[in-house]
Amino acid sequence: MATSAKPAPWRRPADRPPTGRGGARERMDVRPHSNRSFTGLGYVAPSLLVLVVVVVAPIVMSAYYSLTDFSLLGSPSWVGLDNYVYLLQDGSFRTALWQTFLYTVISVPLQTALALVIAAVLARRTRNRFGAFVRSALFIPVIASMVIIGSVWRYLVGADDGLVNAVLGVVGIDPVNWLGRPGTALLVVALVTVWKNIGYFLVIYYAGMLDVPEDLYEASTLDGAGPLRQFWSITVPSLRPVTVLVVILGTIWSFQVFDLVYTMTGGGPGGGTVTLVMAIYSSAFSNMQMGYASAMAMVLFAIVLTASLVQRRLLARK
C-alpha cells in the first residue's frame, strides 16, 4: 500500500529562512541605506572639517587674493590677472623658480640613489642588529628639527671656525667660504637636504625590498649572476613603484623648502639661494604684497599638483 509523503509543517513568514547570499546578515541589516550613509558621514565629519578649514579654505582664499591687490593693511581690490602678468615679467621670481629647480635637480637624484644603494646593502647583507642600528642612526636627522639642523650645519661649514674647513686645512687645502658664494651655498644646502632626507627614503626602500621574492635572487645565483647584476636586473625593476614615490615626494619637498635655507643662508649671498617659498614669504611679510604673494603661491600649488598627478599616472602603469 503506497503511502503519501507527509506535508511539511506550515511556517509563518517570520520563521522562514532568509534567502539570498547575505543569509542572516540580510535579515539583521534592515536600516535604510541613507541612514547608514549619514552614520558614516558623522564618523568622518571631524576630520573632514579640519581638512576643509586647514587645507581647502586657505587654497580658495589664496586663489581669490591672487586676483586682488591686497597689502594686509586695507581691503583687497580686484585687479584680475595683473599679478600673474607681472609674474611673467618679474626677474626675481624667475630667478627664485630657477634656483628652486636647481636645488631640486641636485638633491632629489642624490637622495634617491643613495637611499636605494644603502637600503640594498642593508637588506641583502646586514639583516641583523648592526643593520637595525644603521637604519636608526640614519633616521635620526629625519625627526630632528630643520632649524636645528640648519644651525648645526651652518657652524660646521663656517668660513673661519668651521669643522669642514679645519679638516681641509689638515690636508693642506685653503679654507672655503661655503655659504659666502652663490654657487657653493646652494650646493651645500642641497647636500644638507640629502643628509636629512636619506633616512626617510631608506626606510621606504628597505620595506619595499623585503617584499621582493627571495626565489628570484636564488635563481639568478644559480644562473651565475653576481650581486651587481642582481641589483640592476632584480632589485631596481622590482622597486619601480617605490622609486616613483620617492622621486615625487622628494620633488614636492624640494619645491617647498624654506626653513633650512632661511636658517643657513637667509637667501644670500646676493639672493643666490632664494627659493620659491622664500620669495613668497618675502613678498607677503616683508613687502606687504599679499595679493602678489598669493599669485606665486598658486604657481607653487600648480607645480605640486602636477607632480602629484604624474605620480598617480606612473603608479597606475605599474
XYZ file of C-alpha atoms in Angstrom:
318
model
C 0.000 0.000 0.000
C 1.544 3.295 -1.130
C 1.891 5.993 1.445
C 1.809 9.655 0.546
C 4.609 11.948 1.645
C 3.924 13.814 4.838
C 3.481 17.506 4.062
C 5.949 19.878 5.619
C 4.608 21.845 8.552
C 3.334 25.281 7.733
C 5.653 28.146 8.756
C 4.905 31.724 9.359
C 6.740 34.208 7.089
C 8.858 35.379 10.021
C 10.097 31.803 10.633
C 11.179 31.141 7.074
C 14.934 31.080 6.469
C 16.248 34.153 4.677
C 17.046 33.775 1.025
C 19.983 35.249 -0.891
C 23.713 35.337 -0.313
C 23.565 37.519 2.771
C 21.709 34.994 4.907
C 21.162 36.207 8.438
C 23.076 39.375 7.668
C 20.391 40.448 5.193
C 17.719 39.818 7.790
C 19.536 41.768 10.512
C 20.581 44.842 8.472
C 17.241 46.475 7.904
C 18.318 50.105 8.206
C 17.774 52.267 5.130
C 20.852 52.951 3.014
C 20.527 56.692 3.552
C 20.703 56.262 7.342
C 23.899 54.225 7.040
C 25.421 56.932 4.842
C 24.634 59.632 7.361
C 26.105 57.491 10.117
C 29.368 57.096 8.220
C 29.448 60.805 7.474
C 29.172 61.500 11.177
C 32.331 59.482 11.816
C 34.403 61.354 9.232
C 32.880 64.784 9.894
C 35.567 65.943 12.405
C 38.441 65.039 10.106
C 36.588 66.456 7.123
C 36.029 69.730 8.971
C 39.716 70.008 9.826
C 40.635 69.267 6.205
C 38.295 71.967 4.929
C 39.498 74.584 7.416
C 43.222 73.832 7.172
C 43.601 72.860 3.501
C 40.643 73.728 1.292
C 39.780 77.144 2.728
C 43.364 78.520 2.511
C 43.638 77.376 -1.104
C 40.372 79.069 -2.028
C 41.336 82.264 -0.178
C 44.773 82.288 -1.795
C 43.209 81.876 -5.230
C 40.936 84.844 -4.535
C 43.691 87.069 -3.134
C 45.887 86.270 -6.132
C 43.390 88.218 -8.225
C 43.477 91.249 -5.938
C 45.792 93.983 -4.724
C 45.997 93.244 -1.001
C 48.540 94.683 1.419
C 47.154 93.295 4.732
C 46.587 96.887 5.860
C 43.464 97.541 3.815
C 40.710 95.848 1.913
C 41.647 93.846 -1.188
C 40.866 95.472 -4.528
C 40.158 93.410 -7.635
C 42.895 93.505 -10.298
C 42.117 90.329 -12.239
C 45.121 88.606 -13.778
C 47.513 91.538 -13.305
C 49.516 89.701 -10.647
C 50.062 86.734 -12.956
C 51.042 89.025 -15.838
C 53.595 90.700 -13.594
C 54.936 87.281 -12.559
C 55.940 86.616 -16.154
C 57.887 89.887 -16.193
C 59.421 89.627 -12.718
C 63.074 88.665 -12.959
C 63.364 87.932 -9.226
C 60.523 85.425 -9.438
C 62.116 83.677 -12.398
C 65.429 83.576 -10.515
C 63.782 82.065 -7.439
C 61.996 79.489 -9.587
C 65.230 78.595 -11.397
C 67.194 78.250 -8.158
C 64.474 76.058 -6.700
C 64.696 73.907 -9.814
C 68.494 73.618 -9.464
C 68.137 72.762 -5.805
C 65.663 70.010 -6.762
C 67.884 68.649 -9.529
C 70.802 68.358 -7.109
C 69.024 66.933 -4.078
C 66.403 64.551 -5.491
C 68.652 62.291 -7.638
C 71.323 62.119 -4.920
C 68.999 61.209 -2.074
C 67.139 58.696 -4.253
C 70.299 56.928 -5.431
C 71.989 56.876 -2.026
C 68.859 55.656 -0.246
C 68.434 52.863 -2.810
C 72.056 51.696 -2.591
C 72.235 51.801 1.214
C 68.894 50.022 1.536
C 70.063 47.307 -0.874
C 73.219 46.720 1.164
C 71.298 46.587 4.439
C 68.585 44.315 3.045
C 70.943 41.817 1.422
C 73.935 41.813 3.755
C 73.090 43.161 7.195
C 69.700 41.877 8.320
C 70.878 41.915 11.899
C 71.303 44.254 14.833
C 74.002 46.209 13.047
C 71.671 46.869 10.129
C 68.934 47.970 12.523
C 71.404 50.332 14.214
C 72.417 51.836 10.864
C 68.792 52.399 9.868
C 68.044 54.024 13.207
C 71.142 56.229 13.041
C 70.302 57.407 9.529
C 66.716 58.113 10.557
C 67.700 60.482 13.378
C 68.107 63.523 11.066
C 64.585 62.920 9.748
C 62.989 63.525 13.142
C 65.304 66.408 14.026
C 64.111 69.985 13.662
C 65.062 71.638 10.394
C 66.067 74.788 12.264
C 68.438 72.842 14.499
C 69.940 71.043 11.521
C 70.433 74.314 9.661
C 72.099 75.925 12.662
C 74.445 72.977 13.240
C 75.494 72.745 9.602
C 75.958 76.491 9.380
C 78.530 76.152 12.131
C 80.159 73.089 10.564
C 80.714 74.794 7.188
C 81.613 78.178 8.639
C 84.354 80.044 6.794
C 86.570 80.747 9.800
C 85.990 78.194 12.553
C 84.004 75.530 10.718
C 84.857 71.874 11.192
C 84.858 71.208 7.453
C 87.487 73.862 6.752
C 89.503 72.651 9.728
C 89.638 69.164 8.233
C 90.566 70.587 4.821
C 93.346 72.598 6.448
C 94.864 69.401 7.842
C 95.347 68.066 4.310
C 96.677 71.411 3.040
C 93.561 72.843 1.374
C 92.759 76.505 1.913
C 89.509 77.353 3.722
C 86.449 77.744 1.524
C 83.660 80.235 2.198
C 80.972 77.649 1.568
C 77.991 79.838 2.379
C 79.517 83.079 1.113
C 79.397 82.272 -2.609
C 76.157 81.711 -4.545
C 77.316 78.544 -6.308
C 78.648 76.713 -3.263
C 75.904 77.962 -0.929
C 73.112 76.391 -2.965
C 75.126 73.188 -3.314
C 75.762 72.950 0.430
C 72.084 73.481 1.257
C 71.123 70.766 -1.228
C 73.650 68.329 0.278
C 72.367 69.006 3.783
C 68.872 68.240 2.493
C 70.139 64.919 1.125
C 71.709 64.119 4.502
C 68.434 64.864 6.281
C 66.038 63.035 3.942
C 68.075 59.954 3.105
C 66.997 58.112 6.258
C 63.303 58.501 5.450
C 63.626 57.221 1.901
C 65.976 54.474 3.101
C 63.202 53.046 5.282
C 60.756 53.156 2.357
C 63.201 51.339 0.074
C 64.073 48.815 2.765
C 60.412 47.946 3.286
C 59.970 47.536 -0.459
C 62.979 45.216 -0.732
C 61.562 42.905 1.897
C 58.668 42.208 -0.493
C 60.937 41.114 -3.351
C 60.764 37.281 -3.548
C 63.951 35.541 -2.464
C 63.375 32.943 -5.193
C 64.422 35.497 -7.795
C 67.798 36.016 -6.151
C 68.339 32.290 -5.606
C 67.508 31.503 -9.232
C 69.800 34.244 -10.512
C 72.607 32.987 -8.278
C 72.272 29.529 -9.833
C 72.492 31.189 -13.247
C 75.754 32.829 -12.269
C 74.543 36.379 -11.617
C 76.588 38.399 -9.156
C 75.382 40.971 -6.610
C 75.718 43.866 -9.041
C 73.803 42.045 -11.763
C 71.087 41.086 -9.279
C 70.813 44.707 -8.167
C 70.277 46.057 -11.701
C 68.149 43.190 -13.032
C 66.022 42.297 -9.996
C 66.115 44.930 -7.254
C 65.806 48.085 -9.335
C 62.945 46.850 -11.597
C 61.047 45.390 -8.644
C 61.213 48.715 -6.794
C 59.989 50.877 -9.667
C 56.751 51.958 -7.870
C 58.759 52.764 -4.742
C 61.234 54.805 -6.774
C 58.413 56.788 -8.361
C 57.014 57.545 -4.902
C 60.421 58.590 -3.573
C 61.140 60.860 -6.530
C 57.751 62.556 -6.393
C 57.912 63.089 -2.632
C 61.434 64.450 -2.904
C 60.404 66.805 -5.703
C 57.427 68.146 -3.762
C 59.514 68.666 -0.626
C 62.271 70.377 -2.606
C 59.890 72.898 -4.137
C 58.531 73.614 -0.661
C 61.906 74.149 1.032
C 62.087 77.210 3.254
C 63.257 76.739 6.833
C 66.606 75.115 6.009
C 67.525 77.833 3.502
C 66.275 80.563 5.814
C 68.355 79.211 8.708
C 71.583 78.539 6.815
C 71.793 81.434 4.334
C 68.719 83.634 4.710
C 68.506 83.638 0.923
C 72.009 85.004 0.449
C 74.598 85.661 -0.620
C 73.179 88.199 -3.027
C 69.919 86.280 -3.362
C 71.796 83.226 -4.629
C 69.788 80.789 -2.517
C 66.336 82.403 -2.630
C 63.779 79.679 -3.281
C 60.191 79.961 -4.410
C 58.760 79.722 -0.893
C 61.253 82.310 0.350
C 60.138 84.649 -2.417
C 56.525 84.126 -1.354
C 57.425 84.833 2.283
C 59.383 87.970 1.412
C 56.653 89.343 -0.824
C 53.909 88.694 1.735
C 55.506 89.723 5.018
C 58.423 91.973 4.036
C 56.903 93.877 1.114
C 53.301 93.516 2.357
C 52.134 92.380 -1.095
C 49.787 89.602 -0.111
C 47.988 89.517 -3.450
C 51.217 89.107 -5.400
C 52.467 86.503 -2.915
C 49.213 84.598 -3.328
C 49.773 84.511 -7.085
C 53.216 82.976 -6.528
C 51.669 80.526 -4.071
C 49.142 79.430 -6.692
C 52.000 78.789 -9.134
C 53.659 76.631 -6.488
C 50.347 74.844 -5.899
C 50.075 74.119 -9.627
C 53.597 72.654 -9.649
C 52.926 70.409 -6.640
C 49.545 69.333 -8.032
C 51.130 68.448 -11.364
C 53.789 66.368 -9.621
C 51.091 64.519 -7.662
C 49.095 63.767 -10.808
C 52.228 62.486 -12.528
C 52.814 60.214 -9.540
C 49.331 58.746 -9.794
C 49.719 58.199 -13.538
C 53.087 56.478 -13.186
C 51.941 54.293 -10.311
C 48.852 53.310 -12.279
C 51.142 51.982 -15.016
C 52.782 49.558 -12.596
